[in-house]
Amino acid sequence: MTETLNEVSSLLDNALVDSPETGELRANRNIFTDKGIFELEMKHIWEGNWVYLAHEPQIPNIGDYYTTNIGRQPIIISRNKQGELNALINESLCE
């Protein structure tokens, strides 16, 4: 774990290419393909925070449902008999 964090930390330290001499200012391409950064984004951004799921009109009627994902978590949103929306992780689709 520590080794992975050190690798990601090193990559992030070099994530921005900023060279005033050449006028170059860009993101290092490696940050978009690194598996360690991907795992951290999934865990701390997509799977660890409040995330928009759907608009209420997408599930207009009692018994309607909508499926989506939060990161790698499959989600089902449904409208119950009282007309309220419920959301749950679809465990049957989890790895």
PDB file of N, CA and C in Angstrom:
ATOM      1  N   MET A   1       0.833  -1.200   0.000  1.00  0.00           N
ATOM      2  CA  MET A   1       0.000   0.000   0.000  1.00  0.00           C
ATOM      3  C   MET A   1       0.869   1.252   0.000  1.00  0.00           C
ATOM      4  N   THR A   2       1.879   1.278   0.862  1.00  0.00           N
ATOM      5  CA  THR A   2       2.759   2.444   0.939  1.00  0.00           C
ATOM      6  C   THR A   2       3.495   2.661  -0.371  1.00  0.00           C
ATOM      7  N   GLU A   3       3.903   1.558  -1.000  1.00  0.00           N
ATOM      8  CA  GLU A   3       4.601   1.660  -2.281  1.00  0.00           C
ATOM      9  C   GLU A   3       3.693   2.293  -3.336  1.00  0.00           C
ATOM     10  N   THR A   4       2.438   1.869  -3.372  1.00  0.00           N
ATOM     11  CA  THR A   4       1.473   2.429  -4.324  1.00  0.00           C
ATOM     12  C   THR A   4       1.267   3.911  -4.064  1.00  0.00           C
ATOM     13  N   LEU A   5       1.112   4.288  -2.793  1.00  0.00           N
ATOM     14  CA  LEU A   5       0.933   5.706  -2.462  1.00  0.00           C
ATOM     15  C   LEU A   5       2.152   6.525  -2.850  1.00  0.00           C
ATOM     16  N   ASN A   6       3.327   5.979  -2.670  1.00  0.00           N
ATOM     17  CA  ASN A   6       4.545   6.692  -3.072  1.00  0.00           C
ATOM     18  C   ASN A   6       4.599   6.879  -4.581  1.00  0.00           C
ATOM     19  N   GLU A   7       4.197   5.844  -5.338  1.00  0.00           N
ATOM     20  CA  GLU A   7       4.179   5.946  -6.796  1.00  0.00           C
ATOM     21  C   GLU A   7       3.181   7.006  -7.260  1.00  0.00           C
ATOM     22  N   VAL A   8       1.991   6.982  -6.668  1.00  0.00           N
ATOM     23  CA  VAL A   8       0.964   7.957  -7.034  1.00  0.00           C
ATOM     24  C   VAL A   8       1.398   9.354  -6.631  1.00  0.00           C
ATOM     25  N   SER A   9       1.976   9.482  -5.456  1.00  0.00           N
ATOM     26  CA  SER A   9       2.459  10.785  -4.989  1.00  0.00           C
ATOM     27  C   SER A   9       3.520  11.341  -5.932  1.00  0.00           C
ATOM     28  N   SER A  10       4.428  10.491  -6.371  1.00  0.00           N
ATOM     29  CA  SER A  10       5.467  10.921  -7.317  1.00  0.00           C
ATOM     30  C   SER A  10       4.844  11.357  -8.637  1.00  0.00           C
ATOM     31  N   LEU A  11       3.860  10.599  -9.103  1.00  0.00           N
ATOM     32  CA  LEU A  11       3.185  10.946 -10.357  1.00  0.00           C
ATOM     33  C   LEU A  11       2.462  12.280 -10.233  1.00  0.00           C
ATOM     34  N   LEU A  12       1.783  12.496  -9.118  1.00  0.00           N
ATOM     35  CA  LEU A  12       1.055  13.750  -8.918  1.00  0.00           C
ATOM     36  C   LEU A  12       1.998  14.944  -8.770  1.00  0.00           C
ATOM     37  N   ASP A  13       3.170  14.709  -8.179  1.00  0.00           N
ATOM     38  CA  ASP A  13       4.153  15.796  -8.069  1.00  0.00           C
ATOM     39  C   ASP A  13       4.583  16.296  -9.445  1.00  0.00           C
ATOM     40  N   ASN A  14       4.509  15.417 -10.439  1.00  0.00           N
ATOM     41  CA  ASN A  14       4.909  15.769 -11.804  1.00  0.00           C
ATOM     42  C   ASN A  14       3.704  15.880 -12.739  1.00  0.00           C
ATOM     43  N   ALA A  15       2.510  16.043 -12.183  1.00  0.00           N
ATOM     44  CA  ALA A  15       1.284  16.056 -12.980  1.00  0.00           C
ATOM     45  C   ALA A  15       1.157  17.298 -13.852  1.00  0.00           C
ATOM     46  N   LEU A  16       1.753  18.375 -13.431  1.00  0.00           N
ATOM     47  CA  LEU A  16       1.644  19.620 -14.188  1.00  0.00           C
ATOM     48  C   LEU A  16       2.982  19.951 -14.825  1.00  0.00           C
ATOM     49  N   VAL A  17       2.964  20.137 -16.123  1.00  0.00           N
ATOM     50  CA  VAL A  17       4.154  20.574 -16.849  1.00  0.00           C
ATOM     51  C   VAL A  17       4.011  22.082 -17.012  1.00  0.00           C
ATOM     52  N   ASP A  18       4.883  22.826 -16.354  1.00  0.00           N
ATOM     53  CA  ASP A  18       4.820  24.290 -16.375  1.00  0.00           C
ATOM     54  C   ASP A  18       6.205  24.829 -16.693  1.00  0.00           C
ATOM     55  N   SER A  19       6.384  25.284 -17.917  1.00  0.00           N
ATOM     56  CA  SER A  19       7.666  25.798 -18.362  1.00  0.00           C
ATOM     57  C   SER A  19       7.481  27.214 -18.912  1.00  0.00           C
ATOM     58  N   PRO A  20       7.666  28.243 -18.069  1.00  0.00           N
ATOM     59  CA  PRO A  20       7.518  29.621 -18.544  1.00  0.00           C
ATOM     60  C   PRO A  20       8.470  29.964 -19.690  1.00  0.00           C
ATOM     61  N   GLU A  21       9.634  29.303 -19.717  1.00  0.00           N
ATOM     62  CA  GLU A  21      10.612  29.584 -20.782  1.00  0.00           C
ATOM     63  C   GLU A  21      10.057  29.235 -22.160  1.00  0.00           C
ATOM     64  N   THR A  22       9.350  28.115 -22.246  1.00  0.00           N
ATOM     65  CA  THR A  22       8.812  27.678 -23.530  1.00  0.00           C
ATOM     66  C   THR A  22       7.333  28.024 -23.690  1.00  0.00           C
ATOM     67  N   GLY A  23       6.725  28.514 -22.616  1.00  0.00           N
ATOM     68  CA  GLY A  23       5.303  28.837 -22.654  1.00  0.00           C
ATOM     69  C   GLY A  23       4.405  27.604 -22.546  1.00  0.00           C
ATOM     70  N   GLU A  24       5.004  26.492 -22.161  1.00  0.00           N
ATOM     71  CA  GLU A  24       4.248  25.243 -22.068  1.00  0.00           C
ATOM     72  C   GLU A  24       3.590  25.116 -20.696  1.00  0.00           C
ATOM     73  N   LEU A  25       2.294  24.891 -20.701  1.00  0.00           N
ATOM     74  CA  LEU A  25       1.522  24.657 -19.477  1.00  0.00           C
ATOM     75  C   LEU A  25       0.483  23.597 -19.816  1.00  0.00           C
ATOM     76  N   ARG A  26       0.684  22.395 -19.287  1.00  0.00           N
ATOM     77  CA  ARG A  26      -0.234  21.300 -19.613  1.00  0.00           C
ATOM     78  C   ARG A  26      -0.193  20.254 -18.506  1.00  0.00           C
ATOM     79  N   ALA A  27      -1.194  19.386 -18.552  1.00  0.00           N
ATOM     80  CA  ALA A  27      -1.230  18.248 -17.637  1.00  0.00           C
ATOM     81  C   ALA A  27      -0.399  17.122 -18.235  1.00  0.00           C
ATOM     82  N   ASN A  28       0.360  16.452 -17.381  1.00  0.00           N
ATOM     83  CA  ASN A  28       1.110  15.290 -17.813  1.00  0.00           C
ATOM     84  C   ASN A  28       0.118  14.194 -18.187  1.00  0.00           C
ATOM     85  N   ARG A  29       0.235  13.626 -19.359  1.00  0.00           N
ATOM     86  CA  ARG A  29      -0.723  12.636 -19.857  1.00  0.00           C
ATOM     87  C   ARG A  29      -0.835  11.405 -18.971  1.00  0.00           C
ATOM     88  N   ASN A  30       0.202  11.086 -18.238  1.00  0.00           N
ATOM     89  CA  ASN A  30       0.196   9.882 -17.414  1.00  0.00           C
ATOM     90  C   ASN A  30      -0.891   9.909 -16.336  1.00  0.00           C
ATOM     91  N   ILE A  31      -1.322  11.092 -15.913  1.00  0.00           N
ATOM     92  CA  ILE A  31      -2.348  11.139 -14.865  1.00  0.00           C
ATOM     93  C   ILE A  31      -3.689  10.604 -15.355  1.00  0.00           C
ATOM     94  N   PHE A  32      -3.886  10.534 -16.664  1.00  0.00           N
ATOM     95  CA  PHE A  32      -5.144  10.041 -17.217  1.00  0.00           C
ATOM     96  C   PHE A  32      -5.146   8.531 -17.429  1.00  0.00           C
ATOM     97  N   THR A  33      -3.995   7.884 -17.313  1.00  0.00           N
ATOM     98  CA  THR A  33      -3.913   6.449 -17.585  1.00  0.00           C
ATOM     99  C   THR A  33      -3.361   5.643 -16.412  1.00  0.00           C
ATOM    100  N   ASP A  34      -2.977   6.289 -15.338  1.00  0.00           N
ATOM    101  CA  ASP A  34      -2.382   5.590 -14.210  1.00  0.00           C
ATOM    102  C   ASP A  34      -3.440   4.843 -13.394  1.00  0.00           C
ATOM    103  N   LYS A  35      -3.217   3.552 -13.167  1.00  0.00           N
ATOM    104  CA  LYS A  35      -4.182   2.718 -12.440  1.00  0.00           C
ATOM    105  C   LYS A  35      -4.313   3.142 -10.976  1.00  0.00           C
ATOM    106  N   GLY A  36      -3.222   3.579 -10.359  1.00  0.00           N
ATOM    107  CA  GLY A  36      -3.276   4.013  -8.967  1.00  0.00           C
ATOM    108  C   GLY A  36      -4.149   5.247  -8.791  1.00  0.00           C
ATOM    109  N   ILE A  37      -4.016   6.208  -9.695  1.00  0.00           N
ATOM    110  CA  ILE A  37      -4.849   7.413  -9.633  1.00  0.00           C
ATOM    111  C   ILE A  37      -6.308   7.050  -9.909  1.00  0.00           C
ATOM    112  N   PHE A  38      -6.527   6.161 -10.864  1.00  0.00           N
ATOM    113  CA  PHE A  38      -7.891   5.716 -11.162  1.00  0.00           C
ATOM    114  C   PHE A  38      -8.550   5.121  -9.920  1.00  0.00           C
ATOM    115  N   GLU A  39      -7.835   4.244  -9.223  1.00  0.00           N
ATOM    116  CA  GLU A  39      -8.380   3.617  -8.018  1.00  0.00           C
ATOM    117  C   GLU A  39      -8.688   4.661  -6.943  1.00  0.00           C
ATOM    118  N   LEU A  40      -7.806   5.630  -6.760  1.00  0.00           N
ATOM    119  CA  LEU A  40      -8.053   6.685  -5.778  1.00  0.00           C
ATOM    120  C   LEU A  40      -9.252   7.538  -6.155  1.00  0.00           C
ATOM    121  N   GLU A  41      -9.394   7.878  -7.440  1.00  0.00           N
ATOM    122  CA  GLU A  41     -10.554   8.645  -7.894  1.00  0.00           C
ATOM    123  C   GLU A  41     -11.850   7.871  -7.654  1.00  0.00           C
ATOM    124  N   MET A  42     -11.852   6.591  -8.001  1.00  0.00           N
ATOM    125  CA  MET A  42     -13.048   5.779  -7.794  1.00  0.00           C
ATOM    126  C   MET A  42     -13.430   5.757  -6.314  1.00  0.00           C
ATOM    127  N   LYS A  43     -12.452   5.485  -5.472  1.00  0.00           N
ATOM    128  CA  LYS A  43     -12.724   5.337  -4.040  1.00  0.00           C
ATOM    129  C   LYS A  43     -13.145   6.649  -3.387  1.00  0.00           C
ATOM    130  N   HIS A  44     -12.423   7.727  -3.651  1.00  0.00           N
ATOM    131  CA  HIS A  44     -12.621   8.966  -2.900  1.00  0.00           C
ATOM    132  C   HIS A  44     -13.529   9.984  -3.583  1.00  0.00           C
ATOM    133  N   ILE A  45     -13.679   9.914  -4.886  1.00  0.00           N
ATOM    134  CA  ILE A  45     -14.551  10.871  -5.579  1.00  0.00           C
ATOM    135  C   ILE A  45     -15.882  10.216  -5.905  1.00  0.00           C
ATOM    136  N   TRP A  46     -15.870   9.131  -6.673  1.00  0.00           N
ATOM    137  CA  TRP A  46     -17.112   8.550  -7.173  1.00  0.00           C
ATOM    138  C   TRP A  46     -17.806   7.654  -6.163  1.00  0.00           C
ATOM    139  N   GLU A  47     -17.060   6.893  -5.392  1.00  0.00           N
ATOM    140  CA  GLU A  47     -17.693   5.951  -4.471  1.00  0.00           C
ATOM    141  C   GLU A  47     -17.686   6.440  -3.029  1.00  0.00           C
ATOM    142  N   GLY A  48     -17.165   7.614  -2.773  1.00  0.00           N
ATOM    143  CA  GLY A  48     -17.062   8.089  -1.402  1.00  0.00           C
ATOM    144  C   GLY A  48     -17.736   9.419  -1.137  1.00  0.00           C
ATOM    145  N   ASN A  49     -18.498   9.925  -2.077  1.00  0.00           N
ATOM    146  CA  ASN A  49     -19.152  11.225  -1.934  1.00  0.00           C
ATOM    147  C   ASN A  49     -20.573  11.160  -2.473  1.00  0.00           C
ATOM    148  N   TRP A  50     -21.313  12.210  -2.195  1.00  0.00           N
ATOM    149  CA  TRP A  50     -22.642  12.340  -2.783  1.00  0.00           C
ATOM    150  C   TRP A  50     -22.462  12.558  -4.275  1.00  0.00           C
ATOM    151  N   VAL A  51     -23.232  11.822  -5.063  1.00  0.00           N
ATOM    152  CA  VAL A  51     -23.141  11.901  -6.517  1.00  0.00           C
ATOM    153  C   VAL A  51     -24.556  11.990  -7.076  1.00  0.00           C
ATOM    154  N   TYR A  52     -24.740  12.844  -8.069  1.00  0.00           N
ATOM    155  CA  TYR A  52     -26.021  12.977  -8.765  1.00  0.00           C
ATOM    156  C   TYR A  52     -26.390  11.631  -9.390  1.00  0.00           C
ATOM    157  N   LEU A  53     -27.640  11.207  -9.215  1.00  0.00           N
ATOM    158  CA  LEU A  53     -28.084   9.932  -9.788  1.00  0.00           C
ATOM    159  C   LEU A  53     -29.022  10.102 -10.972  1.00  0.00           C
ATOM    160  N   ALA A  54     -30.064  10.950 -10.816  1.00  0.00           N
ATOM    161  CA  ALA A  54     -31.064  11.064 -11.879  1.00  0.00           C
ATOM    162  C   ALA A  54     -31.968  12.256 -11.597  1.00  0.00           C
ATOM    163  N   HIS A  55     -32.704  12.670 -12.609  1.00  0.00           N
ATOM    164  CA  HIS A  55     -33.774  13.650 -12.437  1.00  0.00           C
ATOM    165  C   HIS A  55     -35.037  12.908 -12.036  1.00  0.00           C
ATOM    166  N   GLU A  56     -35.813  13.489 -11.161  1.00  0.00           N
ATOM    167  CA  GLU A  56     -37.054  12.859 -10.716  1.00  0.00           C
ATOM    168  C   GLU A  56     -37.985  12.503 -11.880  1.00  0.00           C
ATOM    169  N   PRO A  57     -38.108  13.341 -12.926  1.00  0.00           N
ATOM    170  CA  PRO A  57     -38.991  12.981 -14.051  1.00  0.00           C
ATOM    171  C   PRO A  57     -38.550  11.725 -14.814  1.00  0.00           C
ATOM    172  N   GLN A  58     -37.323  11.245 -14.592  1.00  0.00           N
ATOM    173  CA  GLN A  58     -36.886  10.013 -15.248  1.00  0.00           C
ATOM    174  C   GLN A  58     -37.586   8.780 -14.662  1.00  0.00           C
ATOM    175  N   ILE A  59     -38.198   8.936 -13.480  1.00  0.00           N
ATOM    176  CA  ILE A  59     -38.898   7.845 -12.806  1.00  0.00           C
ATOM    177  C   ILE A  59     -40.285   8.380 -12.437  1.00  0.00           C
ATOM    178  N   PRO A  60     -41.150   8.653 -13.424  1.00  0.00           N
ATOM    179  CA  PRO A  60     -42.376   9.406 -13.168  1.00  0.00           C
ATOM    180  C   PRO A  60     -43.491   8.647 -12.446  1.00  0.00           C
ATOM    181  N   ASN A  61     -43.615   7.336 -12.667  1.00  0.00           N
ATOM    182  CA  ASN A  61     -44.779   6.608 -12.181  1.00  0.00           C
ATOM    183  C   ASN A  61     -44.427   5.593 -11.100  1.00  0.00           C
ATOM    184  N   ILE A  62     -45.409   5.266 -10.277  1.00  0.00           N
ATOM    185  CA  ILE A  62     -45.231   4.224  -9.269  1.00  0.00           C
ATOM    186  C   ILE A  62     -44.805   2.938  -9.969  1.00  0.00           C
ATOM    187  N   GLY A  63     -43.779   2.304  -9.434  1.00  0.00           N
ATOM    188  CA  GLY A  63     -43.266   1.066 -10.026  1.00  0.00           C
ATOM    189  C   GLY A  63     -42.189   1.280 -11.071  1.00  0.00           C
ATOM    190  N   ASP A  64     -41.992   2.513 -11.535  1.00  0.00           N
ATOM    191  CA  ASP A  64     -40.927   2.783 -12.501  1.00  0.00           C
ATOM    192  C   ASP A  64     -39.576   2.654 -11.817  1.00  0.00           C
ATOM    193  N   TYR A  65     -38.557   2.355 -12.604  1.00  0.00           N
ATOM    194  CA  TYR A  65     -37.200   2.282 -12.061  1.00  0.00           C
ATOM    195  C   TYR A  65     -36.206   2.782 -13.095  1.00  0.00           C
ATOM    196  N   TYR A  66     -35.015   3.078 -12.616  1.00  0.00           N
ATOM    197  CA  TYR A  66     -33.938   3.587 -13.460  1.00  0.00           C
ATOM    198  C   TYR A  66     -32.645   2.974 -12.931  1.00  0.00           C
ATOM    199  N   THR A  67     -31.783   2.525 -13.807  1.00  0.00           N
ATOM    200  CA  THR A  67     -30.506   1.963 -13.372  1.00  0.00           C
ATOM    201  C   THR A  67     -29.365   2.852 -13.844  1.00  0.00           C
ATOM    202  N   THR A  68     -28.333   2.933 -13.024  1.00  0.00           N
ATOM    203  CA  THR A  68     -27.158   3.738 -13.343  1.00  0.00           C
ATOM    204  C   THR A  68     -25.986   3.196 -12.524  1.00  0.00           C
ATOM    205  N   ASN A  69     -24.866   3.888 -12.558  1.00  0.00           N
ATOM    206  CA  ASN A  69     -23.694   3.500 -11.771  1.00  0.00           C
ATOM    207  C   ASN A  69     -23.139   4.707 -11.042  1.00  0.00           C
ATOM    208  N   ILE A  70     -22.602   4.455  -9.859  1.00  0.00           N
ATOM    209  CA  ILE A  70     -21.773   5.428  -9.157  1.00  0.00           C
ATOM    210  C   ILE A  70     -20.402   4.786  -9.113  1.00  0.00           C
ATOM    211  N   GLY A  71     -19.492   5.289  -9.925  1.00  0.00           N
ATOM    212  CA  GLY A  71     -18.199   4.625 -10.048  1.00  0.00           C
ATOM    213  C   GLY A  71     -18.424   3.235 -10.602  1.00  0.00           C
ATOM    214  N   ARG A  72     -18.052   2.227  -9.826  1.00  0.00           N
ATOM    215  CA  ARG A  72     -18.245   0.838 -10.240  1.00  0.00           C
ATOM    216  C   ARG A  72     -19.444   0.193  -9.557  1.00  0.00           C
ATOM    217  N   GLN A  73     -20.202   0.977  -8.798  1.00  0.00           N
ATOM    218  CA  GLN A  73     -21.351   0.452  -8.065  1.00  0.00           C
ATOM    219  C   GLN A  73     -22.626   0.565  -8.905  1.00  0.00           C
ATOM    220  N   PRO A  74     -23.248  -0.567  -9.284  1.00  0.00           N
ATOM    221  CA  PRO A  74     -24.515  -0.497 -10.016  1.00  0.00           C
ATOM    222  C   PRO A  74     -25.648  -0.095  -9.064  1.00  0.00           C
ATOM    223  N   ILE A  75     -26.463   0.867  -9.491  1.00  0.00           N
ATOM    224  CA  ILE A  75     -27.509   1.434  -8.647  1.00  0.00           C
ATOM    225  C   ILE A  75     -28.871   1.264  -9.324  1.00  0.00           C
ATOM    226  N   ILE A  76     -29.893   0.989  -8.513  1.00  0.00           N
ATOM    227  CA  ILE A  76     -31.280   0.971  -8.978  1.00  0.00           C
ATOM    228  C   ILE A  76     -32.024   2.057  -8.212  1.00  0.00           C
ATOM    229  N   ILE A  77     -32.759   2.902  -8.939  1.00  0.00           N
ATOM    230  CA  ILE A  77     -33.619   3.914  -8.324  1.00  0.00           C
ATOM    231  C   ILE A  77     -35.043   3.552  -8.733  1.00  0.00           C
ATOM    232  N   SER A  78     -35.948   3.456  -7.757  1.00  0.00           N
ATOM    233  CA  SER A  78     -37.327   3.084  -8.078  1.00  0.00           C
ATOM    234  C   SER A  78     -38.308   3.979  -7.336  1.00  0.00           C
ATOM    235  N   ARG A  79     -39.523   4.052  -7.865  1.00  0.00           N
ATOM    236  CA  ARG A  79     -40.598   4.812  -7.224  1.00  0.00           C
ATOM    237  C   ARG A  79     -41.534   3.809  -6.550  1.00  0.00           C
ATOM    238  N   ASN A  80     -41.703   3.938  -5.218  1.00  0.00           N
ATOM    239  CA  ASN A  80     -42.519   2.979  -4.468  1.00  0.00           C
ATOM    240  C   ASN A  80     -44.010   3.308  -4.542  1.00  0.00           C
ATOM    241  N   LYS A  81     -44.824   2.527  -3.835  1.00  0.00           N
ATOM    242  CA  LYS A  81     -46.286   2.676  -3.876  1.00  0.00           C
ATOM    243  C   LYS A  81     -46.757   4.020  -3.340  1.00  0.00           C
ATOM    244  N   GLN A  82     -45.956   4.633  -2.480  1.00  0.00           N
ATOM    245  CA  GLN A  82     -46.302   5.949  -1.937  1.00  0.00           C
ATOM    246  C   GLN A  82     -45.795   7.086  -2.840  1.00  0.00           C
ATOM    247  N   GLY A  83     -45.153   6.732  -3.933  1.00  0.00           N
ATOM    248  CA  GLY A  83     -44.646   7.729  -4.860  1.00  0.00           C
ATOM    249  C   GLY A  83     -43.270   8.273  -4.500  1.00  0.00           C
ATOM    250  N   GLU A  84     -42.641   7.702  -3.469  1.00  0.00           N
ATOM    251  CA  GLU A  84     -41.311   8.150  -3.046  1.00  0.00           C
ATOM    252  C   GLU A  84     -40.233   7.421  -3.843  1.00  0.00           C
ATOM    253  N   LEU A  85     -39.092   8.080  -3.985  1.00  0.00           N
ATOM    254  CA  LEU A  85     -37.964   7.457  -4.678  1.00  0.00           C
ATOM    255  C   LEU A  85     -37.071   6.739  -3.676  1.00  0.00           C
ATOM    256  N   ASN A  86     -36.596   5.565  -4.067  1.00  0.00           N
ATOM    257  CA  ASN A  86     -35.655   4.788  -3.276  1.00  0.00           C
ATOM    258  C   ASN A  86     -34.498   4.398  -4.175  1.00  0.00           C
ATOM    259  N   ALA A  87     -33.301   4.381  -3.610  1.00  0.00           N
ATOM    260  CA  ALA A  87     -32.123   3.960  -4.370  1.00  0.00           C
ATOM    261  C   ALA A  87     -31.365   2.917  -3.558  1.00  0.00           C
ATOM    262  N   LEU A  88     -30.808   1.945  -4.259  1.00  0.00           N
ATOM    263  CA  LEU A  88     -30.009   0.934  -3.579  1.00  0.00           C
ATOM    264  C   LEU A  88     -28.937   0.414  -4.514  1.00  0.00           C
ATOM    265  N   ILE A  89     -27.891  -0.136  -3.909  1.00  0.00           N
ATOM    266  CA  ILE A  89     -26.827  -0.760  -4.704  1.00  0.00           C
ATOM    267  C   ILE A  89     -27.346  -2.103  -5.173  1.00  0.00           C
ATOM    268  N   ASN A  90     -27.203  -2.376  -6.462  1.00  0.00           N
ATOM    269  CA  ASN A  90     -27.666  -3.625  -7.038  1.00  0.00           C
ATOM    270  C   ASN A  90     -26.608  -4.688  -6.800  1.00  0.00           C
ATOM    271  N   GLU A  91     -26.671  -5.331  -5.632  1.00  0.00           N
ATOM    272  CA  GLU A  91     -25.675  -6.320  -5.215  1.00  0.00           C
ATOM    273  C   GLU A  91     -25.554  -7.478  -6.208  1.00  0.00           C
ATOM    274  N   SER A  92     -26.631  -7.779  -6.918  1.00  0.00           N
ATOM    275  CA  SER A  92     -26.572  -8.910  -7.846  1.00  0.00           C
ATOM    276  C   SER A  92     -25.615  -8.653  -9.004  1.00  0.00           C
ATOM    277  N   LEU A  93     -25.291  -7.397  -9.266  1.00  0.00           N
ATOM    278  CA  LEU A  93     -24.377  -7.057 -10.365  1.00  0.00           C
ATOM    279  C   LEU A  93     -22.965  -6.723  -9.871  1.00  0.00           C
ATOM    280  N   CYS A  94     -22.770  -6.694  -8.549  1.00  0.00           N
ATOM    281  CA  CYS A  94     -21.446  -6.353  -8.005  1.00  0.00           C
ATOM    282  C   CYS A  94     -20.486  -7.511  -8.239  1.00  0.00           C
ATOM    283  N   GLU A  95     -19.225  -7.140  -8.432  1.00  0.00           N
ATOM    284  CA  GLU A  95     -18.183  -8.158  -8.664  1.00  0.00           C
ATOM    285  C   GLU A  95     -17.893  -8.917  -7.409  1.00  0.00           C
TER     286      GLU A  95
END
